[in-house]
PDB file of C-alpha atoms in Angstrom:
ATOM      1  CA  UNK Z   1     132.987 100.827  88.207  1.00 55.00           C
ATOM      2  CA  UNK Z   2     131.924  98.826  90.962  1.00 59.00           C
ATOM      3  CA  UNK Z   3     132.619 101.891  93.869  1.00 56.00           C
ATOM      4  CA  UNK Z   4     130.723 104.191  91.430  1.00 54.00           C
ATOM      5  CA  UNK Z   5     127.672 101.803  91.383  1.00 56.00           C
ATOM      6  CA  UNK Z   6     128.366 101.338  95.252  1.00 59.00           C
ATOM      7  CA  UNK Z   7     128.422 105.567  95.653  1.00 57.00           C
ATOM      8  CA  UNK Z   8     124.910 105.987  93.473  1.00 52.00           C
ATOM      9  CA  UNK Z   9     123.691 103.011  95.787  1.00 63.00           C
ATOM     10  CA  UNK Z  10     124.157 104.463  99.283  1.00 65.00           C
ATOM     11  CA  UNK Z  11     122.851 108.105  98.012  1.00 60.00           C
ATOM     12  CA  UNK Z  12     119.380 106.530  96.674  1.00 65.00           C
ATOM     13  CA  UNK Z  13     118.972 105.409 100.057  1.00 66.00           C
ATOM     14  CA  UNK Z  14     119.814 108.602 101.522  1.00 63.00           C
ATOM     15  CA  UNK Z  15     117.387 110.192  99.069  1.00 62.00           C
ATOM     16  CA  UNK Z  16     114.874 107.871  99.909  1.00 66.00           C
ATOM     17  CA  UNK Z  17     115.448 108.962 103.645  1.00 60.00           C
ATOM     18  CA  UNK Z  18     116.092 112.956 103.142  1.00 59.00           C
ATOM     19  CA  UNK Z  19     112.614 112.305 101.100  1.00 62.00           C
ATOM     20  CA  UNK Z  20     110.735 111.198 104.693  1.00 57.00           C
ATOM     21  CA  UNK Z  21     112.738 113.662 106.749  1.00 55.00           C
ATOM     22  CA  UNK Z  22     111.207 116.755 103.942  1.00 56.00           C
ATOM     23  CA  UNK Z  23     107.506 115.665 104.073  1.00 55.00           C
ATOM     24  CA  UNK Z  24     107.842 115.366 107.995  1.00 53.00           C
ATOM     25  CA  UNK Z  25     109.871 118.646 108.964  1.00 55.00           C
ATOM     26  CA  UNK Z  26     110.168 121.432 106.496  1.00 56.00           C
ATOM     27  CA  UNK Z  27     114.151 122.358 107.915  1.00 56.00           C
ATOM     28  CA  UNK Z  28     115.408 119.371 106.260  1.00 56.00           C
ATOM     29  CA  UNK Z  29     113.870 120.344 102.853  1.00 62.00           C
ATOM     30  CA  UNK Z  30     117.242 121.766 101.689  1.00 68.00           C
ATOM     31  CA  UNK Z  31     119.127 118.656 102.641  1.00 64.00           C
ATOM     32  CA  UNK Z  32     116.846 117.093 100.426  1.00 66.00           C
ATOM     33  CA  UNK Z  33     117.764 119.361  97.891  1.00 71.00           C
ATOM     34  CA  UNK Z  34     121.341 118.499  97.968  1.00 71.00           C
ATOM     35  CA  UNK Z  35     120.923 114.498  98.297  1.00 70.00           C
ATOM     36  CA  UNK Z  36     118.925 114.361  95.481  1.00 71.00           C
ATOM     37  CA  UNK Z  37     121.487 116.934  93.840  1.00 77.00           C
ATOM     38  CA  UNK Z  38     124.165 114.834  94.624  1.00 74.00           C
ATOM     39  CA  UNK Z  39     122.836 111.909  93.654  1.00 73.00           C
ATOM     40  CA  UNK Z  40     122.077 112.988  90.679  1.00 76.00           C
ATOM     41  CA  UNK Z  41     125.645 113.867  90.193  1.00 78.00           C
ATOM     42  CA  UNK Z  42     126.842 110.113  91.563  1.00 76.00           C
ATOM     43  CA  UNK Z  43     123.770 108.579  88.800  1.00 80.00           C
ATOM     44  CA  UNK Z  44     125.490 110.442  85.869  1.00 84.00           C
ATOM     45  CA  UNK Z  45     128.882 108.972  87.325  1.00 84.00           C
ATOM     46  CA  UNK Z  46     128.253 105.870  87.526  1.00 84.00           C
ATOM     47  CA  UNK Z  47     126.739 106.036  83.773  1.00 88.00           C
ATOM     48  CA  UNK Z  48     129.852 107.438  82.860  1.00 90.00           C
ATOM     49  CA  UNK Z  49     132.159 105.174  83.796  1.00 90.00           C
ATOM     50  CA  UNK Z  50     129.893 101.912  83.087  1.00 91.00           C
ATOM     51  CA  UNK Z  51     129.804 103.334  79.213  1.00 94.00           C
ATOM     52  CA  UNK Z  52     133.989 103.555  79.018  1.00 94.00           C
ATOM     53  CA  UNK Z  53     134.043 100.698  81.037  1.00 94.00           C
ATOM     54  CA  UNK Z  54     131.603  99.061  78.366  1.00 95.00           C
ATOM     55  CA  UNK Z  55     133.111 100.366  75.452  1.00 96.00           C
ATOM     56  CA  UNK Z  56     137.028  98.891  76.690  1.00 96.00           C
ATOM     57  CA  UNK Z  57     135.445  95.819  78.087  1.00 96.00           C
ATOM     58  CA  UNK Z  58     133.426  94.809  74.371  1.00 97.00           C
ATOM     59  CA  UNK Z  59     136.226  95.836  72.074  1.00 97.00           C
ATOM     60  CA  UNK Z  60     138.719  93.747  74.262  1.00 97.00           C
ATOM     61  CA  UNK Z  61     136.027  90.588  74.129  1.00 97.00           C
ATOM     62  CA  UNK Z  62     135.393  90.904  70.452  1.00 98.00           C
ATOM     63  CA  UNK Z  63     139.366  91.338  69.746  1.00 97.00           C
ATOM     64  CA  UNK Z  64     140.059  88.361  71.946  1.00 97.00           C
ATOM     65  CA  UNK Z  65     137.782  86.166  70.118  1.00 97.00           C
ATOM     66  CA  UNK Z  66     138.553  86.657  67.103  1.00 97.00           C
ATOM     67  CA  UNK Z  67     142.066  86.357  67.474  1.00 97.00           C
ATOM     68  CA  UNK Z  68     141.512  83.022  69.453  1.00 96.00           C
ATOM     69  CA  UNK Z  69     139.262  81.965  66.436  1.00 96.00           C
ATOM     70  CA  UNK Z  70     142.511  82.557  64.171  1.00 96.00           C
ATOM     71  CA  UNK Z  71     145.231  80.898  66.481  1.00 95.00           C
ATOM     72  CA  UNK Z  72     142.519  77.885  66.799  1.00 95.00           C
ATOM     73  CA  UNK Z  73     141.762  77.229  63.421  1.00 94.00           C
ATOM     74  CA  UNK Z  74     145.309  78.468  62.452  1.00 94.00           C
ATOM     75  CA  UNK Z  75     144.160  81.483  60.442  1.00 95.00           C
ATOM     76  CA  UNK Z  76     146.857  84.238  59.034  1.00 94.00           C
ATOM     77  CA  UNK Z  77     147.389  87.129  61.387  1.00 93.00           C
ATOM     78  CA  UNK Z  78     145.072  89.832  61.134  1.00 95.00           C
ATOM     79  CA  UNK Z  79     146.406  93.038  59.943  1.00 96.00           C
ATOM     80  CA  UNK Z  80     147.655  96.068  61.680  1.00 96.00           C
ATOM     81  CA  UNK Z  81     144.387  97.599  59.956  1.00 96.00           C
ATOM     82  CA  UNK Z  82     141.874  94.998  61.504  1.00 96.00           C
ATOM     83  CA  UNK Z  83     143.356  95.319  64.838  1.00 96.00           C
ATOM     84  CA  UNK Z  84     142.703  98.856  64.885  1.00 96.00           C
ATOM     85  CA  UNK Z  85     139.247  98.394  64.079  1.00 96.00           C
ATOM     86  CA  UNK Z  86     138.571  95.531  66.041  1.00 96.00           C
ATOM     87  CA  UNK Z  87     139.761  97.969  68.995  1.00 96.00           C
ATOM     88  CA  UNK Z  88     136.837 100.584  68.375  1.00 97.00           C
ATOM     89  CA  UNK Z  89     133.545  99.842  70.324  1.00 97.00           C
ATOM     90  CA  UNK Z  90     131.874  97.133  68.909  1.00 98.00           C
ATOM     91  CA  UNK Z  91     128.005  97.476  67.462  1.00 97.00           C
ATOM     92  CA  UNK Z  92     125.912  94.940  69.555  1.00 97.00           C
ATOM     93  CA  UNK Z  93     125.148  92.879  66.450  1.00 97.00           C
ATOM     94  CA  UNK Z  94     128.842  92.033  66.166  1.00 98.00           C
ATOM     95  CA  UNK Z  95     129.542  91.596  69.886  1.00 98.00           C
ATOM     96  CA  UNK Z  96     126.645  89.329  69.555  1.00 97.00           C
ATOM     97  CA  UNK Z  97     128.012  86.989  66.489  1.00 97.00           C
ATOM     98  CA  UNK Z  98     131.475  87.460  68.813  1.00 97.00           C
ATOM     99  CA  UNK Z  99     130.153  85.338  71.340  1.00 97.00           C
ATOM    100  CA  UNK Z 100     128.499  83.211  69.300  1.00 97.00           C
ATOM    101  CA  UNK Z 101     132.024  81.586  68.020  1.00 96.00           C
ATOM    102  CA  UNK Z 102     132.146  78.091  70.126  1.00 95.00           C
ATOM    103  CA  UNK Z 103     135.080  79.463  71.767  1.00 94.00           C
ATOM    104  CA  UNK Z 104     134.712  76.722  75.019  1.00 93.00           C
ATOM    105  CA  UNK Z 105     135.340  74.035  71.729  1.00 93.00           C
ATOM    106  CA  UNK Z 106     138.664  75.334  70.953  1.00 93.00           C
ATOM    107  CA  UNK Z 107     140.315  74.683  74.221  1.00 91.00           C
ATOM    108  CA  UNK Z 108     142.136  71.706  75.175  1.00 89.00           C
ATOM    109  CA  UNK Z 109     140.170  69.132  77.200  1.00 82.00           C
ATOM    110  CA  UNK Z 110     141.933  69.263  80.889  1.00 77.00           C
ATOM    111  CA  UNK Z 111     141.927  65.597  82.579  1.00 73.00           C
ATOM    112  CA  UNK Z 112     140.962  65.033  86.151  1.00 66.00           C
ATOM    113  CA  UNK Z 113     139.018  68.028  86.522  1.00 68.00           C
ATOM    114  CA  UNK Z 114     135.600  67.988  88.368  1.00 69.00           C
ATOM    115  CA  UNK Z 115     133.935  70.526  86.266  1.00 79.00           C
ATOM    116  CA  UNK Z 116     133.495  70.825  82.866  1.00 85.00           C
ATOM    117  CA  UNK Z 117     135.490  74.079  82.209  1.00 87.00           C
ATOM    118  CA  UNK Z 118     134.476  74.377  78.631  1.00 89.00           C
ATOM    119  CA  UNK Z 119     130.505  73.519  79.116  1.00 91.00           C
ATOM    120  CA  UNK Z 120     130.938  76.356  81.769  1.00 93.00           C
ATOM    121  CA  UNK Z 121     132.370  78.783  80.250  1.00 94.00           C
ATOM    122  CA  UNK Z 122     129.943  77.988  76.538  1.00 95.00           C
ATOM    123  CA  UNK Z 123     127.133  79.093  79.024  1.00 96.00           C
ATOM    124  CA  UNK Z 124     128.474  81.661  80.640  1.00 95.00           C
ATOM    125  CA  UNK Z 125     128.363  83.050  76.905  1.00 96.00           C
ATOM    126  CA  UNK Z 126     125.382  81.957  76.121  1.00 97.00           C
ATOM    127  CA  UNK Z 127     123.772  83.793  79.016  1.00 97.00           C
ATOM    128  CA  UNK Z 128     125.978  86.657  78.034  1.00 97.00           C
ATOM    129  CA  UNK Z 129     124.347  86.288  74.616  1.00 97.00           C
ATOM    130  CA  UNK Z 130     121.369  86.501  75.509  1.00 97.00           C
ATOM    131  CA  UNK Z 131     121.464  89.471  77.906  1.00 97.00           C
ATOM    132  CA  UNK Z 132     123.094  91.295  74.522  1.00 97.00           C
ATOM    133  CA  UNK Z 133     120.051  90.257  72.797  1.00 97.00           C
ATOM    134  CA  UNK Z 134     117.547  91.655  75.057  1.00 96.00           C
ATOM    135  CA  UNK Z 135     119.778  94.991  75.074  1.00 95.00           C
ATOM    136  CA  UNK Z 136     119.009  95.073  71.017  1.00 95.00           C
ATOM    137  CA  UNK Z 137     115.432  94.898  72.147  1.00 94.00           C
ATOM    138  CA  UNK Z 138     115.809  97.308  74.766  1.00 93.00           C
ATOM    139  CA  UNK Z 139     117.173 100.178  72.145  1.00 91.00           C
ATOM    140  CA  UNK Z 140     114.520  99.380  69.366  1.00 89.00           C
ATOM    141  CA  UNK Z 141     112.022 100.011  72.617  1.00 89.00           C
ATOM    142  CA  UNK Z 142     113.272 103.153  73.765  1.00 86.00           C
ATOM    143  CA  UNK Z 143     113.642 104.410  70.049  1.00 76.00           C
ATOM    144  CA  UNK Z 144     110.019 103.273  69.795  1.00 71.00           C
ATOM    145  CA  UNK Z 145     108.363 105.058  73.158  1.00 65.00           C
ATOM    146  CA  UNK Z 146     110.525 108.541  72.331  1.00 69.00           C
ATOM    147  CA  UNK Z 147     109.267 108.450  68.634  1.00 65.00           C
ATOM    148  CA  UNK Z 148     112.493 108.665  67.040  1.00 65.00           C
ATOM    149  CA  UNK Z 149     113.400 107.681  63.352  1.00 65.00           C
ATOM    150  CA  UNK Z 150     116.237 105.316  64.133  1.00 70.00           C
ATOM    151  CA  UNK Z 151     116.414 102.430  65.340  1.00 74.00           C
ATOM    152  CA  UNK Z 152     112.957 100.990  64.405  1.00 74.00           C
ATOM    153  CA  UNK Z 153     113.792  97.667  64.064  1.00 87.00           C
ATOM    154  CA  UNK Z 154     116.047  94.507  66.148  1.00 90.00           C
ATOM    155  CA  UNK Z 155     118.174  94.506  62.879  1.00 92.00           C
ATOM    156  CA  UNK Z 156     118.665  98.274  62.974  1.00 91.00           C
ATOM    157  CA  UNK Z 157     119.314  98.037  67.394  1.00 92.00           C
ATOM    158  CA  UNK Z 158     121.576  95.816  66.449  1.00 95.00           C
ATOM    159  CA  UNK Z 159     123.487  97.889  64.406  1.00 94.00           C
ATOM    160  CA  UNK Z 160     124.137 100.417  67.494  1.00 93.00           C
ATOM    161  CA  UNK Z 161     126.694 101.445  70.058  1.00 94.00           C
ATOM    162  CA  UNK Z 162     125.581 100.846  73.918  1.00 94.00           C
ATOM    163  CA  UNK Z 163     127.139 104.380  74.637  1.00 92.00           C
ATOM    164  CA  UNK Z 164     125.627 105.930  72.089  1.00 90.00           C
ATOM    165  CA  UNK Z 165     121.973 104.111  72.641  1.00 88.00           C
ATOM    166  CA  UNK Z 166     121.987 104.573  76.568  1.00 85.00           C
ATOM    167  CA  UNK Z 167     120.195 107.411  77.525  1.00 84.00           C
ATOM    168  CA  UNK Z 168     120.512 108.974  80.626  1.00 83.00           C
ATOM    169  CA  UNK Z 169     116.710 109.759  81.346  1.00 82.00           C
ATOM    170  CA  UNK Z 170     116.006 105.388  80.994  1.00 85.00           C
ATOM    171  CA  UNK Z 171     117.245 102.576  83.279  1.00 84.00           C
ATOM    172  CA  UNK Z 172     120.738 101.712  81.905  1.00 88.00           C
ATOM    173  CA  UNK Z 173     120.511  99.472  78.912  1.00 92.00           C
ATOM    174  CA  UNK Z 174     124.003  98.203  79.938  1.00 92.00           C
ATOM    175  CA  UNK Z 175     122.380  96.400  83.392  1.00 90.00           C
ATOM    176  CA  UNK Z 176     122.976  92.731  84.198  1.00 91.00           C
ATOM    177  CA  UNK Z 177     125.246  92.155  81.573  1.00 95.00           C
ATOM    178  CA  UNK Z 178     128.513  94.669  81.884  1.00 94.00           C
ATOM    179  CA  UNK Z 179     129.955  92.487  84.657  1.00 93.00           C
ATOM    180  CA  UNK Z 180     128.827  88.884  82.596  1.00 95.00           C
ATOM    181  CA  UNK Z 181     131.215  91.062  79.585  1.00 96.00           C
ATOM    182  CA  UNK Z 182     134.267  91.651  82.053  1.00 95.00           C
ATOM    183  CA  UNK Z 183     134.533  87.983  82.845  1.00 95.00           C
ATOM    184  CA  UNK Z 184     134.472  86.953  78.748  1.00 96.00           C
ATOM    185  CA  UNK Z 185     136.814  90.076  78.141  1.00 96.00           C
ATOM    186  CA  UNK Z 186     139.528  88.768  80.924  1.00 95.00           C
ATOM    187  CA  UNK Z 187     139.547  85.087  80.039  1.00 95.00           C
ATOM    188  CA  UNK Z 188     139.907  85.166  76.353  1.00 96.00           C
ATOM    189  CA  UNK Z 189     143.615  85.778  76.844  1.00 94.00           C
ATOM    190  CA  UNK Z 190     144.262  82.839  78.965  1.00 93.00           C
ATOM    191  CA  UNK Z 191     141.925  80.840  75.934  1.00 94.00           C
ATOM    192  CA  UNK Z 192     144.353  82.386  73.511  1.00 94.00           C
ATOM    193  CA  UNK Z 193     147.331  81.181  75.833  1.00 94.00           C
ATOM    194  CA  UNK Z 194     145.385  77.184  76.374  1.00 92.00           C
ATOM    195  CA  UNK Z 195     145.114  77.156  72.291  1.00 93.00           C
ATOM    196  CA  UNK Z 196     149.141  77.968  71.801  1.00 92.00           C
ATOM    197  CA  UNK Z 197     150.554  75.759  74.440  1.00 91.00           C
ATOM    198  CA  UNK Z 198     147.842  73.011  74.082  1.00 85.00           C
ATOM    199  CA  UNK Z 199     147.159  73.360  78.194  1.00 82.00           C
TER     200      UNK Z 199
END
C-alpha cells in the first residue's frame, strides 16, 4: 500500500514537471502524454490496493473487537456463522459502533509504565472514530453533488461500504484514516492475548 501511494507520489511530480516542459517546448508534449498516462495508471493502483487493503484491514478490526469484547466480559463463543460474517467488509456504521467498545478498559493495568497505554490507545480510537465519521459525511456529500438517489442521508452513508462509496473521479474517501485502521486492526490480537493471560 504504502509503495503504491509512494509510486502515484513521485509521478504527480513528474506530471507536474512534464506539464512545464509541454507549455515551454512542444517535443516534450508526448512525454507529457505518457506521464500523465501513467500516472493515471499508478492513481487507479494505488486506489486499488488501498480499497482491499481497507476492506481486510476493517473486517480484521471489527472481528478483533468483538471477539475481545466476548473474552473480556466472558461472553459464549461466537458461531462459525458470525465469524463468517464478521469477516465480510464492514458498513462504516458498524466499524464505527466497533470502535466505540472501550476496548483500552478491558486490558490489564501494567505497573511501572510511563505512559498510559490504555488512555493511548482509547484515543488513538477515538481519533480513528472520528475520521470514520467524517468519511459517512464525505459519502452523503458526494451522493449529494452527483445527484444520486442513495445515500441522502449520514444514517443512510453510514450504512455503506468504503469500496463501494469511493469513487475514482473524487479525492479518496479512505484518506487519513486507512493507516489510523491498520494500527487498531494489528493490536487487537495482542488485546485479545493481555485479556486471556491477564498481562
Amino acid at each position: 500500500m504504502a509503495s503504491a501511494v509512494a509510486l502515484w507520489d513521485r509521478l504527480d511530480a513528474a506530471r507536474d514537471l512534464a506539464d512545464l516542459r509541454s507549455t515551454e517546448r512542444p517535443p516534450f508534449r508526448y512525454y507529457g502524454e505518457a506521464v500523465h498516462e501513467i500516472t493515471s495508471g499508478a492513481s487507479d493502483y494505488e486506489r486499488h490496493t488501498a480499497l482491499i487493503a481497507w476492506r481486510c484491514a476493517a473486517s480484521a478490526a471489527v472481528l478483533g473487537i468483538t471477539v475481545l469484547e466476548r473474552v473480556a466480559q466472558a461472553k459464549p463463543p461466537l458461531t462459525a456463522s458470525a465469524v463468517e460474517e464478521l469477516c465480510k467488509e464492514p458498513t462504516l456504521g458498524r466499524l464505527r459502533k466497533a470502535l466505540s467498545v472501550p476496548a483500552a478498559d478491558f486490558l490489564p493495568a501494567r505497573e511501572r509504565r510511563f505512559r498510559d497505554e490504555r488512555k493511548e490507545m482509547a484515543e488513538r480510537w477515538a481519533q480513528l472514530r472520528d475520521g470514520v465519521d467524517t468519511a459517512i459525511e464525505i459519502v452523503a456529500q458526494i451522493t449529494e453533488d452527483e445527484g444520486a438517489a442513495h445515500p441522502r442521508t449520514k444514517e443512510e452513508a453510514a450504512g455503506c461500504l468504503m469500496t463501494e462509496h469511493s469513487p475514482p473521479h473524487t479525492d479518496p474517501v479512505y484518506m487519513g484514516i486507512l493507516e489510523p485502521l491498520f494500527v487498531v486492526a494489528e493490536e487487537v490480537p495482542y488485546g485479545i492475548a493481555r485479556v486471556i493471560t491477564g498481562r
